[in-house]
Coordinates of C-alpha atoms and ligand atoms in Angstrom, one line a residue:
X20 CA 27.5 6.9 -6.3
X21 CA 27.7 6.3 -2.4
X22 CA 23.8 5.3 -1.1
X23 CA 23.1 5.9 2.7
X24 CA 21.4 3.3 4.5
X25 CA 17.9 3.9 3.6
X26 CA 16.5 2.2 6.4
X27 CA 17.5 5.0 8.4
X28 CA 15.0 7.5 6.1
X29 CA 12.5 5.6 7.5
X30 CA 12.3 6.5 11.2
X31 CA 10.2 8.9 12.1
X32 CA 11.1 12.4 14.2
X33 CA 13.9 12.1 16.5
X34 CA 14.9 9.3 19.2
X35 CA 12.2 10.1 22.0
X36 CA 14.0 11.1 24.9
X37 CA 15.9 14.1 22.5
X38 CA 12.5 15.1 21.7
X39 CA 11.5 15.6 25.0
X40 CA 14.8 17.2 26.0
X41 CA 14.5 19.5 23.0
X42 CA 11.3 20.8 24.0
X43 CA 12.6 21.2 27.5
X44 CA 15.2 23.2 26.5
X45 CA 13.2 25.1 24.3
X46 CA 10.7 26.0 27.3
X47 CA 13.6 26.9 29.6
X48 CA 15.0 29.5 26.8
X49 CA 11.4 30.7 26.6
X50 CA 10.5 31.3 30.2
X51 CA 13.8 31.6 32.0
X52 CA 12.6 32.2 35.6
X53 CA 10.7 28.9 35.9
X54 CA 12.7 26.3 37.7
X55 CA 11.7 23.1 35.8
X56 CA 11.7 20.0 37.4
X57 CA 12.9 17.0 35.5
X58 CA 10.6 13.5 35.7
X59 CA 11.6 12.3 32.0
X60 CA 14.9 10.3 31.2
X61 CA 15.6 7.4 33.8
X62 CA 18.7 9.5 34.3
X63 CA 20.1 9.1 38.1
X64 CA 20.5 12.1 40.0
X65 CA 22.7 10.7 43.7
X66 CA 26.3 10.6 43.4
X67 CA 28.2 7.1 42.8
X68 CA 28.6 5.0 46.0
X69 CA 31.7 5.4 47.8
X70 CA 32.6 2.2 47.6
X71 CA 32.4 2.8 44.3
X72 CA 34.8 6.1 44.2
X73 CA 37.3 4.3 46.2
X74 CA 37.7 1.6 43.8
X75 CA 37.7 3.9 40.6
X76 CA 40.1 5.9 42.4
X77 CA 42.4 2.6 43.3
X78 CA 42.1 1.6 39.6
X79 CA 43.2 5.0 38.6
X80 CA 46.3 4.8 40.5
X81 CA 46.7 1.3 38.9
X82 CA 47.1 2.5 35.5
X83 CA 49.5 5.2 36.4
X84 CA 52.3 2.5 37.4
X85 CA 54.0 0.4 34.7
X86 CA 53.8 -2.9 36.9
X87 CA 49.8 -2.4 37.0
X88 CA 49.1 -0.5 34.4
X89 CA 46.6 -2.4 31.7
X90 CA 46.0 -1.9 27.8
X91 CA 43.2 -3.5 25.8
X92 CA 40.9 -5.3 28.2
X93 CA 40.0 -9.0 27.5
X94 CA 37.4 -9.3 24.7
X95 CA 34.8 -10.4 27.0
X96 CA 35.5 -8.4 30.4
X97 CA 37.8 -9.2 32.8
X98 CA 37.4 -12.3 34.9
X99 CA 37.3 -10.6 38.5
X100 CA 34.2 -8.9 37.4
X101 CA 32.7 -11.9 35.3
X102 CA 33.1 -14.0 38.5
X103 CA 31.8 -11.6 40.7
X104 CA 28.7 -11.1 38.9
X105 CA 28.3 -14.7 37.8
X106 CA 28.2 -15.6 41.9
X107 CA 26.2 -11.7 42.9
X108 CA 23.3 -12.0 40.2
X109 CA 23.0 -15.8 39.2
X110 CA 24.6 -18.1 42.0
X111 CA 22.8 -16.6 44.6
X112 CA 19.5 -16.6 42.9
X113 CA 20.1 -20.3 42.1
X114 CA 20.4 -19.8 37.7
X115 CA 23.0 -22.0 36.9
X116 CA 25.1 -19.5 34.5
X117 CA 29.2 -19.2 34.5
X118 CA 31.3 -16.6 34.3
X119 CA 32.5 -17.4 30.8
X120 CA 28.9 -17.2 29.5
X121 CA 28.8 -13.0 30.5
X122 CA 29.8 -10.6 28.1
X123 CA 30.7 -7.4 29.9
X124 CA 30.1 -4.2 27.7
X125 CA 29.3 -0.7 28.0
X126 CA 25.8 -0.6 29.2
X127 CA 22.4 -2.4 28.0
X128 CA 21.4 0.4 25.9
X129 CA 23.9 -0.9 23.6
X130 CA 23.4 -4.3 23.7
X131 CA 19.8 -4.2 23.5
X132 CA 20.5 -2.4 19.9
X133 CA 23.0 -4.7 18.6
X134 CA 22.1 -8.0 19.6
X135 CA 19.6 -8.2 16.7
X136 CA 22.2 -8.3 14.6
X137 CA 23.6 -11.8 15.1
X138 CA 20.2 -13.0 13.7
X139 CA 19.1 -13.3 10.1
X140 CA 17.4 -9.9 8.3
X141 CA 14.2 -13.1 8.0
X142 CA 13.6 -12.9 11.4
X143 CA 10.4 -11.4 12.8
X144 CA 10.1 -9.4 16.1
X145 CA 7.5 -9.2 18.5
X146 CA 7.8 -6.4 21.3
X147 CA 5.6 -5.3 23.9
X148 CA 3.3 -1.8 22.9
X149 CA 4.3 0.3 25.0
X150 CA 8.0 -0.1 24.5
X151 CA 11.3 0.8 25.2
X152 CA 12.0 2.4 22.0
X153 CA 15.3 1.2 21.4
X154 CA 14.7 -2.1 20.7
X155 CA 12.1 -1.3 17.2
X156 CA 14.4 1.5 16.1
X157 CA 17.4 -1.1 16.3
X158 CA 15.5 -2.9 14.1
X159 CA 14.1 -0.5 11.7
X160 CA 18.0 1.1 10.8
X161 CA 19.0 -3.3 10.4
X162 CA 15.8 -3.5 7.7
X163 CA 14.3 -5.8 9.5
X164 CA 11.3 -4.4 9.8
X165 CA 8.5 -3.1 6.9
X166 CA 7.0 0.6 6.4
X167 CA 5.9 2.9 9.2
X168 CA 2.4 3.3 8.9
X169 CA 1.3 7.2 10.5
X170 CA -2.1 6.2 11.1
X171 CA -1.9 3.4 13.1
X172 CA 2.0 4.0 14.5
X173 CA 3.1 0.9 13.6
X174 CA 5.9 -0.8 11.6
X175 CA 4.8 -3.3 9.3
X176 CA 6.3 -6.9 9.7
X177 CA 6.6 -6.0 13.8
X178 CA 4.5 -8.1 16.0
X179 CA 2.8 -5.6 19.2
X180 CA 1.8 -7.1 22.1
X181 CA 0.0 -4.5 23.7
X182 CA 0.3 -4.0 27.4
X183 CA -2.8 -2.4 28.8
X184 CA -4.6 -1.7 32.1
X185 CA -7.1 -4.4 30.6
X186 CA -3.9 -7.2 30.8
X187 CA -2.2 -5.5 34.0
X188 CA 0.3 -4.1 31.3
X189 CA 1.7 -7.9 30.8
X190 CA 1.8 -8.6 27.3
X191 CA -0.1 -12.3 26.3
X192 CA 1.4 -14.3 23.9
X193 CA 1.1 -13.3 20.5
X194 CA -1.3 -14.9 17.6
X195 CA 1.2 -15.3 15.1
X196 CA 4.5 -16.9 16.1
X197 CA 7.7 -14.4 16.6
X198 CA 11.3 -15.3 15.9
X199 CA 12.8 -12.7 18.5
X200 CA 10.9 -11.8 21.7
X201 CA 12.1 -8.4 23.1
X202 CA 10.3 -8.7 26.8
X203 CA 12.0 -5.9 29.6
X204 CA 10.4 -6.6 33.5
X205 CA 10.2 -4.7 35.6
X206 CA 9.1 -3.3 32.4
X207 CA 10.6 0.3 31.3
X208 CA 7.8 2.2 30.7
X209 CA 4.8 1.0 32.3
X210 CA 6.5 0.0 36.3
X211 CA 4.9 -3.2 35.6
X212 CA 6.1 -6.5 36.2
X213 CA 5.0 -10.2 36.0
X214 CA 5.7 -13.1 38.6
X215 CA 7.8 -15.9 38.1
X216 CA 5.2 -18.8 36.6
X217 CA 4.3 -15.8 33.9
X218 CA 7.5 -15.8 32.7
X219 CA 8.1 -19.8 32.9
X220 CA 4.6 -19.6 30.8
X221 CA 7.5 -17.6 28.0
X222 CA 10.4 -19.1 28.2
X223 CA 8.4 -22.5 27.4
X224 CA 6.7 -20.6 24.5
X225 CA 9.8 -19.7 23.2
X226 CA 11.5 -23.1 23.4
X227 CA 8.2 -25.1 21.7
X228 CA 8.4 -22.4 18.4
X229 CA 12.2 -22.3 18.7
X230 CA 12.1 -18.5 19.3
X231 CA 14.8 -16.4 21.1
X232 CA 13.6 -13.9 24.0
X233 CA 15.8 -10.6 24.6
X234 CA 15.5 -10.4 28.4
X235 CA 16.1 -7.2 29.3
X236 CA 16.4 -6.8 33.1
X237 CA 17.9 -3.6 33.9
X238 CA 15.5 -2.9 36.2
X239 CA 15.9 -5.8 38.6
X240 CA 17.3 -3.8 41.8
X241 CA 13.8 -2.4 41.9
X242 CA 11.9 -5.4 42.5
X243 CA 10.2 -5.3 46.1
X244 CA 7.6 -8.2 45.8
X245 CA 8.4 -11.8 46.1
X246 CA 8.1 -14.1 43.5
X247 CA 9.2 -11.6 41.0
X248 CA 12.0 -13.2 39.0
X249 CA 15.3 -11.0 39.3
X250 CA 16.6 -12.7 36.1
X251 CA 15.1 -14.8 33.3
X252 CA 17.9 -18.1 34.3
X253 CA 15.2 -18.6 37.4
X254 CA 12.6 -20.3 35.1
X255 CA 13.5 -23.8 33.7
X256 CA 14.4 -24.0 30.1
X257 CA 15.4 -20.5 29.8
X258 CA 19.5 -21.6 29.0
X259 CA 17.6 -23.0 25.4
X260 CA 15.8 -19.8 24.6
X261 CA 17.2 -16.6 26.2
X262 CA 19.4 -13.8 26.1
X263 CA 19.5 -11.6 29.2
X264 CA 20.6 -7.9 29.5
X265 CA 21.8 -5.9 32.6
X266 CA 22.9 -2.7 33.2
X267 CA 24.6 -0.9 36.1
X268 CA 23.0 2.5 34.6
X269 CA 19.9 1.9 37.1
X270 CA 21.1 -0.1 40.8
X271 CA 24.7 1.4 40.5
X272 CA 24.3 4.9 39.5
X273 CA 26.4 4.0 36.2
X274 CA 24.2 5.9 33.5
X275 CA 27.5 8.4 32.9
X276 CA 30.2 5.7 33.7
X277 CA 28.8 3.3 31.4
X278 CA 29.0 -0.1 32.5
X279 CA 26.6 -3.5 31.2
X280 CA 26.5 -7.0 30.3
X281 CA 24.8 -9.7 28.2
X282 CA 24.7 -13.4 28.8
X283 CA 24.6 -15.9 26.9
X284 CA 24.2 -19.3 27.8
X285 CA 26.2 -21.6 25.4
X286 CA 23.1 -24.1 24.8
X287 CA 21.0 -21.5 23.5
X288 CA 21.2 -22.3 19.3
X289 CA 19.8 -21.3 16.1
X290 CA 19.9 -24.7 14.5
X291 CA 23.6 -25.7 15.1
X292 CA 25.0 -22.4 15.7
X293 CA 25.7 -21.8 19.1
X294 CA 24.6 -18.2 19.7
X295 CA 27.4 -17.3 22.5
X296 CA 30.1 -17.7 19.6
X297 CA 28.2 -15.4 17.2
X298 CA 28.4 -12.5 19.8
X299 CA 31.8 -13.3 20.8
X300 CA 33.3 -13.5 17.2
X301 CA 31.0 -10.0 17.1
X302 CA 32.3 -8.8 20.4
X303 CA 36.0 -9.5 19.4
X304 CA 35.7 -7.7 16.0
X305 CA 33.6 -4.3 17.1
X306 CA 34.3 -3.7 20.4
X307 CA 37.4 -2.7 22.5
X308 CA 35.8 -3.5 26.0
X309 CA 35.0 -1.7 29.0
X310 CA 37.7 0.3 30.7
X311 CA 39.6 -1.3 33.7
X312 CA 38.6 1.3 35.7
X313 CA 35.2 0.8 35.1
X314 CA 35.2 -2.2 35.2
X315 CA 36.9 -2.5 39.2
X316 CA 34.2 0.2 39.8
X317 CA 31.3 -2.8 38.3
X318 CA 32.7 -5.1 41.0
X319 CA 32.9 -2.8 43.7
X320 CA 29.4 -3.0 43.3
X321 CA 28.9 -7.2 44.3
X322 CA 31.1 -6.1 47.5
X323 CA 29.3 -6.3 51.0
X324 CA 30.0 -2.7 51.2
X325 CA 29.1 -2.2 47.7
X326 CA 25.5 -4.1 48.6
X327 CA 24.7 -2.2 51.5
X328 CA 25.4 0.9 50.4
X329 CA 23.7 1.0 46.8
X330 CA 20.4 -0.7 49.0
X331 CA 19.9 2.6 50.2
X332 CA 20.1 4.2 46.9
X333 CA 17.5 2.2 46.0
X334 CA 15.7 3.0 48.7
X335 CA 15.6 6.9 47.9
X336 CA 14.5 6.4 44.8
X337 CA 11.8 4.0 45.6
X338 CA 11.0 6.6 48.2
X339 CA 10.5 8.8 45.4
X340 CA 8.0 6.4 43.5
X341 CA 6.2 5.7 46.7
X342 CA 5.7 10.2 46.9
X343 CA 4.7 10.0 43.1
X344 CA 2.4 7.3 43.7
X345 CA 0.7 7.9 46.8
X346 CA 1.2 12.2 45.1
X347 CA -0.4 11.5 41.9
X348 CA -3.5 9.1 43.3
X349 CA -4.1 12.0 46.0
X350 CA -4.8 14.1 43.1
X351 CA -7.2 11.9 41.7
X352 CA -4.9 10.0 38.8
X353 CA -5.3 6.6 38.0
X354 CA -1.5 5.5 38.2
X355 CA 0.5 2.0 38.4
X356 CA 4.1 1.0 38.6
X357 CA 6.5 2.4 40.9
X358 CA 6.4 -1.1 43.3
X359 CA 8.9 -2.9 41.9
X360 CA 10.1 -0.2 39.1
X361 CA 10.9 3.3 39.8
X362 CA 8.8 4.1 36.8
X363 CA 5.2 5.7 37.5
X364 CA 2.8 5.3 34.3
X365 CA -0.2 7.3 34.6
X366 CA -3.8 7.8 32.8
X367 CA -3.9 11.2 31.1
X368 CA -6.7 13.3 32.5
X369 CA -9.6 14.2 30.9
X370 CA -8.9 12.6 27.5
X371 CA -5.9 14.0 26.9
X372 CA -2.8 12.9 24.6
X373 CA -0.1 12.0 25.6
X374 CA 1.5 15.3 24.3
X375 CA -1.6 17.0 25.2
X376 CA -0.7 16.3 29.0
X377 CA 3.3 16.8 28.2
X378 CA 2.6 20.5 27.1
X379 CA 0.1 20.9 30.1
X380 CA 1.9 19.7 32.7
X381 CA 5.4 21.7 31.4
X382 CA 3.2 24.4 31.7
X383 CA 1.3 24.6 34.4
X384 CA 3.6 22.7 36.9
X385 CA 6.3 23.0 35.1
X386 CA 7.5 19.4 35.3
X387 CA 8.5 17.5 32.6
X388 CA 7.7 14.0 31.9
X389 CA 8.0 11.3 29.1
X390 CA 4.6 10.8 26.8
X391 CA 3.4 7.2 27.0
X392 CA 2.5 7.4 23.0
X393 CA 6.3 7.9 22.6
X394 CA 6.7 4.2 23.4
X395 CA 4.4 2.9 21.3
X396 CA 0.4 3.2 20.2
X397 CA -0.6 1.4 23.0
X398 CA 1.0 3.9 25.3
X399 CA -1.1 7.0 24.0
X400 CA -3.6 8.7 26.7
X401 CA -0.6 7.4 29.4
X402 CA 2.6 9.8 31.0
X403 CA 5.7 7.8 32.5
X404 CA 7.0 9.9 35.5
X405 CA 10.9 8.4 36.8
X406 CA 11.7 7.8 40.8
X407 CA 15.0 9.3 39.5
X408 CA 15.0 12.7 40.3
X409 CA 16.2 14.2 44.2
X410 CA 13.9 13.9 46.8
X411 CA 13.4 17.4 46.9
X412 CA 12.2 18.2 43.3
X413 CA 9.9 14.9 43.8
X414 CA 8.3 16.4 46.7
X415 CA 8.3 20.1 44.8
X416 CA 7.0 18.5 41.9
X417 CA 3.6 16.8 43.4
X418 CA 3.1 19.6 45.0
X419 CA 2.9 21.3 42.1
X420 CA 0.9 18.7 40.2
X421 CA -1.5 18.8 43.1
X422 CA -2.2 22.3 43.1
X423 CA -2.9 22.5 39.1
Ligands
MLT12 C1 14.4 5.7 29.9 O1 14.2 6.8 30.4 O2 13.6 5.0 29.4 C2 15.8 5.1 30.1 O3 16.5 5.8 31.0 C3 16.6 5.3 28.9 C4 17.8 4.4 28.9 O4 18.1 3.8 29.9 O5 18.5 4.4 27.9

């Protein structure tokens, strides 16, 4: 008799972020004259840049003319976007990467849960605690990882590095020695990021135990500071050891037009397999490709106009973490992130939980925001709040979170 995937029985509750949109929901049904403010999913709220429209509108009139018109896309993206975000991300940064070592793809939520499986079932993970949750669940449905224990809210055979005020929320490098590093700066919860010589301290970890680091960076737009590596090809060595993952959910406004990519440099082995033909014989035989359109809408966005105008959107946002920061510590919170991330991670008051505070702050603000225990053990007693929302319900909601 047909078996399912037992792996799958072994994750507990629902994926986080349906969670907390259930129980928003569920509140809104409840108590249908509050107007509830949304802080949760790093879901953008400003329109696309119309540079952005223009092009998607150009590519639309493309496909409705038989001497333009295109079918299947090339397995690995087409090369007018490759090139332009081989020269926009990694040329001008100085990372010596080429546009046949991008993958294009649908958006790094994807990637980040399918790249584990080019790499043996043997292989042992180490992810930061908190976490983006995607990356462990990946895992978990693969088998890769052991039992989930209740108690302690951890997998078994899953290396944590937690990330606490006590370490600046930068994870230190772990005790026993991973196969697969999963490391996301500006890290997705916590706001936090690390500079440059931190993450050279990695990527020569990784190369002396022969370990791979998943660099996710889909939060790069956000960084503010100098000497805050924008991708993981700054640091020397990295071409040996890493995988980088991008998004255009985040600095393009893309999180419903779905548009990502994944590089992979073609030195980086396991033993003498090349890792870049592993995901491109993958690539070739599970994945159709990004649509055209889309895709002329991606390199709309390395355009000067296409620069200028999604700096601004940047901007707002950021001008929303600077209201929740500068909001939240007025109140008396004890908060970080939200320089170089439009993620705010604050201390739950008075010893709350994490869904303690959720339940508090949907009900007496009426804002909802993500649980920090969500990400991982290490996040409980902390609440992620997103620069994402308008202006205006930012401004509404710290009002409201100041008056409680
Ligand atoms: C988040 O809120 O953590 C992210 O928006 C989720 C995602 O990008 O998939």
């Amino acid at each position: 008799m047909i078996k399912v995937n037992d792996n799958y029985l072994k994750l507990p509750g629902s994926y986080l972020f349906s969670t907390v949109g259930r129980k928003q929901r569920e509140y809104e049904k409840a108590h249908p004259d509050r107007n509830v403010i949304r802080l949760s999913i790093g879901d953008v709220t400003q329109p696309l840049a119309p540079v952005i429209l223009e092009a998607m509108h150009k590519a639309v009139d493309e496909m409705g003319q038989a001497e333009t018109f295109r079918g299947y896309a090339p397995d690995l993206g087409y090369e007018f976007l490759r090139d332009a975000i081989a020269k926009g991300d990694y040329h001008s940064r100085g990372a010596d990467i080429s546009a046949d070592e991008i993958f294009v793809s649908d958006g790094a939520k994807c990637d980040s849960s399918n790249i584990q499986e080019i790499f043996s079932l043997h292989s042992k993970i180490a992810v930061c605690d908190p976490v983006y949750p995607v990356y462990v669940d990946s895992n978990v449905m693969a088998g890769r990882t052991g039992t989930y224990d209740v108690e302690t809210e951890r997998w078994s055979n899953v290396i944590y590095m937690p990330c606490t005020a006590d370490n600046d929320f930068a994870p230190e490098l772990p005790k026993e020695t991973p196969d697969l590093i999963y490391l996301c700066f500006p890290n997705n919860p916590t706001g936090s990021t690390i500079t440059k010589d931190q993450l050279q301290v990695w990527v020569d970890y990784a190369n002396k135990v022969g370990a791979v680091i998943i660099y996710d960076a889909a939060y790069e737009a956000y960084i503010s500071e100098e000497n805050v590596p924008h991708t993981i090809y700054e640091c020397v060595g990295a071409r040996t050891c890493a995988i980088e993952l991008k998004s255009f959910s985040k600095n393009a406004g893309f999180t419903g037009v779905r548009l990502g990519y994944t590089v992979i440099p073609k030195e980086l082995k396991c033993g003498d397999t090349a890792l870049h033909s592993l995901w491109a014989r993958r690539h070739g035989t599970k994945y159709n490709g990004a649509p055209y359109i889309i895709q002329r809408a991606g390199e709309a966005v390395y355009s000067r106009e296409g620069r200028e105008q999604l700096k601004k959107q940047v901007a707002y946002y950021m001008n929303n973490a600077k209201t929740i920061y500068q909001g939240l510590k007025k109140a008396g919170y004890q908060v970080s992130g939200g320089v170089n991330a439009p993620y705010i991670w604050l201390k739950t008051p008075d010893k709350m939980t994490s869904w303690e505070f959720f339940d508090y702050l949907l009900e007496k603000a009426n804002v909802v925001g993500t649980p920090g225990s969500g990400f991982g053990p290490s996040g409980e007693g902390y609440f992620r709040l997103t620069a994402f929302g308008s202006y205006e319900n930012t401004v509404e909601a710290l009002d409201r979170i100041q008056k409680m």
